[in-house]
JSON list of C-alpha atoms in Angstrom, two decimals:
[
{"chain": "A", "resi": 1, "resn": "MET", "atom": "CA", "xyz": [93.86, 88.50, 113.33]},
{"chain": "A", "resi": 2, "resn": "PHE", "atom": "CA", "xyz": [96.42, 90.30, 115.52]},
{"chain": "A", "resi": 3, "resn": "ASP", "atom": "CA", "xyz": [97.93, 87.96, 118.10]},
{"chain": "A", "resi": 4, "resn": "ALA", "atom": "CA", "xyz": [99.48, 90.16, 120.82]},
{"chain": "A", "resi": 5, "resn": "LYS", "atom": "CA", "xyz": [101.01, 87.23, 122.73]},
{"chain": "A", "resi": 6, "resn": "LYS", "atom": "CA", "xyz": [102.68, 85.91, 119.57]},
{"chain": "A", "resi": 7, "resn": "ILE", "atom": "CA", "xyz": [104.14, 89.34, 118.77]},
{"chain": "A", "resi": 8, "resn": "LYS", "atom": "CA", "xyz": [105.32, 89.77, 122.38]},
{"chain": "A", "resi": 9, "resn": "ASP", "atom": "CA", "xyz": [106.96, 86.34, 122.33]},
{"chain": "A", "resi": 10, "resn": "GLU", "atom": "CA", "xyz": [108.68, 87.16, 119.02]},
{"chain": "A", "resi": 11, "resn": "CYS", "atom": "CA", "xyz": [110.02, 90.42, 120.48]},
{"chain": "A", "resi": 12, "resn": "VAL", "atom": "CA", "xyz": [111.34, 88.61, 123.58]},
{"chain": "A", "resi": 13, "resn": "LEU", "atom": "CA", "xyz": [113.01, 85.98, 121.38]},
{"chain": "A", "resi": 14, "resn": "TRP", "atom": "CA", "xyz": [114.60, 88.69, 119.20]},
{"chain": "A", "resi": 15, "resn": "ILE", "atom": "CA", "xyz": [116.00, 90.43, 122.30]},
{"chain": "A", "resi": 16, "resn": "LYS", "atom": "CA", "xyz": [117.41, 87.15, 123.63]},
{"chain": "A", "resi": 17, "resn": "GLN", "atom": "CA", "xyz": [119.02, 86.36, 120.27]},
{"chain": "A", "resi": 18, "resn": "PHE", "atom": "CA", "xyz": [120.44, 89.87, 119.89]},
{"chain": "A", "resi": 19, "resn": "PHE", "atom": "CA", "xyz": [122.12, 89.76, 123.28]},
{"chain": "A", "resi": 20, "resn": "GLU", "atom": "CA", "xyz": [123.34, 86.20, 122.72]},
{"chain": "A", "resi": 21, "resn": "GLU", "atom": "CA", "xyz": [125.06, 87.32, 119.49]},
{"chain": "A", "resi": 22, "resn": "ASN", "atom": "CA", "xyz": [126.19, 90.80, 120.51]},
{"chain": "A", "resi": 23, "resn": "GLY", "atom": "CA", "xyz": [126.66, 90.89, 124.25]},
{"chain": "A", "resi": 24, "resn": "LYS", "atom": "CA", "xyz": [126.19, 87.56, 125.93]},
{"chain": "A", "resi": 25, "resn": "ASP", "atom": "CA", "xyz": [126.98, 88.94, 129.38]},
{"chain": "A", "resi": 26, "resn": "ALA", "atom": "CA", "xyz": [126.00, 92.56, 128.75]},
{"chain": "A", "resi": 27, "resn": "ASN", "atom": "CA", "xyz": [123.30, 94.45, 130.56]},
{"chain": "A", "resi": 28, "resn": "ALA", "atom": "CA", "xyz": [120.57, 96.41, 128.85]},
{"chain": "A", "resi": 29, "resn": "VAL", "atom": "CA", "xyz": [120.38, 100.11, 129.74]},
{"chain": "A", "resi": 30, "resn": "ILE", "atom": "CA", "xyz": [117.11, 101.86, 128.98]},
{"chain": "A", "resi": 31, "resn": "GLY", "atom": "CA", "xyz": [115.81, 105.39, 129.46]},
{"chain": "A", "resi": 32, "resn": "ILE", "atom": "CA", "xyz": [112.68, 105.28, 131.60]},
{"chain": "A", "resi": 33, "resn": "SER", "atom": "CA", "xyz": [110.07, 108.01, 131.33]},
{"chain": "A", "resi": 34, "resn": "GLY", "atom": "CA", "xyz": [107.17, 106.08, 132.81]},
{"chain": "A", "resi": 35, "resn": "GLY", "atom": "CA", "xyz": [105.29, 106.40, 129.53]},
{"chain": "A", "resi": 36, "resn": "LYS", "atom": "CA", "xyz": [103.96, 103.56, 127.41]},
{"chain": "A", "resi": 37, "resn": "ASP", "atom": "CA", "xyz": [106.95, 103.14, 125.10]},
{"chain": "A", "resi": 38, "resn": "SER", "atom": "CA", "xyz": [109.66, 102.87, 127.74]},
{"chain": "A", "resi": 39, "resn": "SER", "atom": "CA", "xyz": [107.38, 100.80, 129.98]},
{"chain": "A", "resi": 40, "resn": "VAL", "atom": "CA", "xyz": [106.71, 98.20, 127.29]},
{"chain": "A", "resi": 41, "resn": "CYS", "atom": "CA", "xyz": [110.37, 98.09, 126.24]},
{"chain": "A", "resi": 42, "resn": "ALA", "atom": "CA", "xyz": [111.58, 97.70, 129.81]},
{"chain": "A", "resi": 43, "resn": "ALA", "atom": "CA", "xyz": [109.09, 94.91, 130.49]},
{"chain": "A", "resi": 44, "resn": "LEU", "atom": "CA", "xyz": [110.18, 93.08, 127.32]},
{"chain": "A", "resi": 45, "resn": "LEU", "atom": "CA", "xyz": [113.84, 93.41, 128.35]},
{"chain": "A", "resi": 46, "resn": "VAL", "atom": "CA", "xyz": [113.10, 92.03, 131.82]},
{"chain": "A", "resi": 47, "resn": "GLU", "atom": "CA", "xyz": [111.23, 89.07, 130.36]},
{"chain": "A", "resi": 48, "resn": "ALA", "atom": "CA", "xyz": [114.02, 88.37, 127.87]},
{"chain": "A", "resi": 49, "resn": "LEU", "atom": "CA", "xyz": [117.07, 88.95, 130.06]},
{"chain": "A", "resi": 50, "resn": "GLY", "atom": "CA", "xyz": [115.88, 88.90, 133.66]},
{"chain": "A", "resi": 51, "resn": "LYS", "atom": "CA", "xyz": [115.61, 91.87, 136.00]},
{"chain": "A", "resi": 52, "resn": "ASP", "atom": "CA", "xyz": [119.26, 91.63, 137.07]},
{"chain": "A", "resi": 53, "resn": "ARG", "atom": "CA", "xyz": [120.43, 92.50, 133.54]},
{"chain": "A", "resi": 54, "resn": "VAL", "atom": "CA", "xyz": [118.23, 95.57, 132.99]},
{"chain": "A", "resi": 55, "resn": "ILE", "atom": "CA", "xyz": [119.20, 99.05, 134.22]},
{"chain": "A", "resi": 56, "resn": "GLY", "atom": "CA", "xyz": [116.79, 101.95, 134.03]},
{"chain": "A", "resi": 57, "resn": "VAL", "atom": "CA", "xyz": [117.92, 105.56, 133.72]},
{"chain": "A", "resi": 58, "resn": "LEU", "atom": "CA", "xyz": [115.45, 108.29, 134.64]},
{"chain": "A", "resi": 59, "resn": "MET", "atom": "CA", "xyz": [116.47, 111.59, 133.04]},
{"chain": "A", "resi": 60, "resn": "PRO", "atom": "CA", "xyz": [114.34, 114.51, 134.19]},
{"chain": "A", "resi": 61, "resn": "LYS", "atom": "CA", "xyz": [115.12, 117.97, 132.83]},
{"chain": "A", "resi": 62, "resn": "GLY", "atom": "CA", "xyz": [114.91, 119.95, 136.03]},
{"chain": "A", "resi": 63, "resn": "VAL", "atom": "CA", "xyz": [111.74, 119.09, 137.90]},
{"chain": "A", "resi": 64, "resn": "GLN", "atom": "CA", "xyz": [109.56, 116.46, 136.25]},
{"chain": "A", "resi": 65, "resn": "GLY", "atom": "CA", "xyz": [106.07, 116.44, 137.72]},
{"chain": "A", "resi": 66, "resn": "ASP", "atom": "CA", "xyz": [105.28, 112.87, 136.69]},
{"chain": "A", "resi": 67, "resn": "ILE", "atom": "CA", "xyz": [108.60, 111.21, 137.54]},
{"chain": "A", "resi": 68, "resn": "ASP", "atom": "CA", "xyz": [106.68, 109.14, 140.09]},
{"chain": "A", "resi": 69, "resn": "MET", "atom": "CA", "xyz": [105.36, 107.07, 137.16]},
{"chain": "A", "resi": 70, "resn": "ALA", "atom": "CA", "xyz": [108.92, 106.18, 136.17]},
{"chain": "A", "resi": 71, "resn": "TYR", "atom": "CA", "xyz": [109.70, 105.18, 139.76]},
{"chain": "A", "resi": 72, "resn": "LYS", "atom": "CA", "xyz": [106.56, 103.05, 139.92]},
{"chain": "A", "resi": 73, "resn": "LEU", "atom": "CA", "xyz": [107.70, 101.22, 136.78]},
{"chain": "A", "resi": 74, "resn": "VAL", "atom": "CA", "xyz": [111.27, 100.49, 137.89]},
{"chain": "A", "resi": 75, "resn": "ASN", "atom": "CA", "xyz": [110.04, 99.39, 141.31]},
{"chain": "A", "resi": 76, "resn": "HIS", "atom": "CA", "xyz": [107.34, 97.19, 139.80]},
{"chain": "A", "resi": 77, "resn": "LEU", "atom": "CA", "xyz": [109.88, 95.54, 137.48]},
{"chain": "A", "resi": 78, "resn": "GLY", "atom": "CA", "xyz": [112.45, 95.29, 140.27]},
{"chain": "A", "resi": 79, "resn": "ILE", "atom": "CA", "xyz": [115.27, 96.72, 138.15]},
{"chain": "A", "resi": 80, "resn": "LYS", "atom": "CA", "xyz": [118.32, 98.70, 139.23]},
{"chain": "A", "resi": 81, "resn": "HIS", "atom": "CA", "xyz": [117.85, 102.35, 138.34]},
{"chain": "A", "resi": 82, "resn": "TYR", "atom": "CA", "xyz": [119.53, 105.73, 138.47]},
{"chain": "A", "resi": 83, "resn": "GLU", "atom": "CA", "xyz": [118.21, 109.26, 138.21]},
{"chain": "A", "resi": 84, "resn": "VAL", "atom": "CA", "xyz": [120.36, 111.66, 136.19]},
{"chain": "A", "resi": 85, "resn": "ASN", "atom": "CA", "xyz": [119.06, 115.19, 135.93]},
{"chain": "A", "resi": 86, "resn": "ILE", "atom": "CA", "xyz": [119.91, 116.40, 132.43]},
{"chain": "A", "resi": 87, "resn": "GLU", "atom": "CA", "xyz": [118.89, 120.04, 132.81]},
{"chain": "A", "resi": 88, "resn": "GLY", "atom": "CA", "xyz": [122.49, 121.33, 132.87]},
{"chain": "A", "resi": 89, "resn": "ALA", "atom": "CA", "xyz": [123.53, 119.29, 129.84]},
{"chain": "A", "resi": 90, "resn": "TYR", "atom": "CA", "xyz": [120.36, 120.31, 127.97]},
{"chain": "A", "resi": 91, "resn": "ASN", "atom": "CA", "xyz": [120.97, 124.00, 128.65]},
{"chain": "A", "resi": 92, "resn": "ALA", "atom": "CA", "xyz": [124.64, 123.71, 127.65]},
{"chain": "A", "resi": 93, "resn": "VAL", "atom": "CA", "xyz": [123.70, 122.17, 124.29]},
{"chain": "A", "resi": 94, "resn": "LEU", "atom": "CA", "xyz": [121.17, 124.93, 123.63]},
{"chain": "A", "resi": 95, "resn": "ALA", "atom": "CA", "xyz": [123.73, 127.60, 124.57]},
{"chain": "A", "resi": 96, "resn": "ALA", "atom": "CA", "xyz": [126.32, 126.10, 122.21]},
{"chain": "A", "resi": 97, "resn": "MET", "atom": "CA", "xyz": [124.01, 126.05, 119.19]},
{"chain": "A", "resi": 98, "resn": "PRO", "atom": "CA", "xyz": [124.34, 128.77, 116.56]},
{"chain": "A", "resi": 99, "resn": "LYS", "atom": "CA", "xyz": [121.78, 131.54, 116.92]},
{"chain": "A", "resi": 100, "resn": "ASP", "atom": "CA", "xyz": [121.13, 131.99, 113.18]}
]
């Protein structure tokens, strides 16, 4: 039988161990979309490291209609966050690609 709490606890332990071995005083930086994947990952990071060691980066491409969901998540978790609009960088990468 699937034990969600056991799996969650194992993920939290793995995160703690990873940071202990690879970045004892480092912060975790995570892209936040407000979707399920980034929400679960951010919550696991907060449980493992504490909210003061998790930084969320919201990266809309121009106008993102549902960015409010990302803001709800970072506010709910109480993590520091930044919004970086990537539209210019996205367009520059597309413009630099070969047109074959």
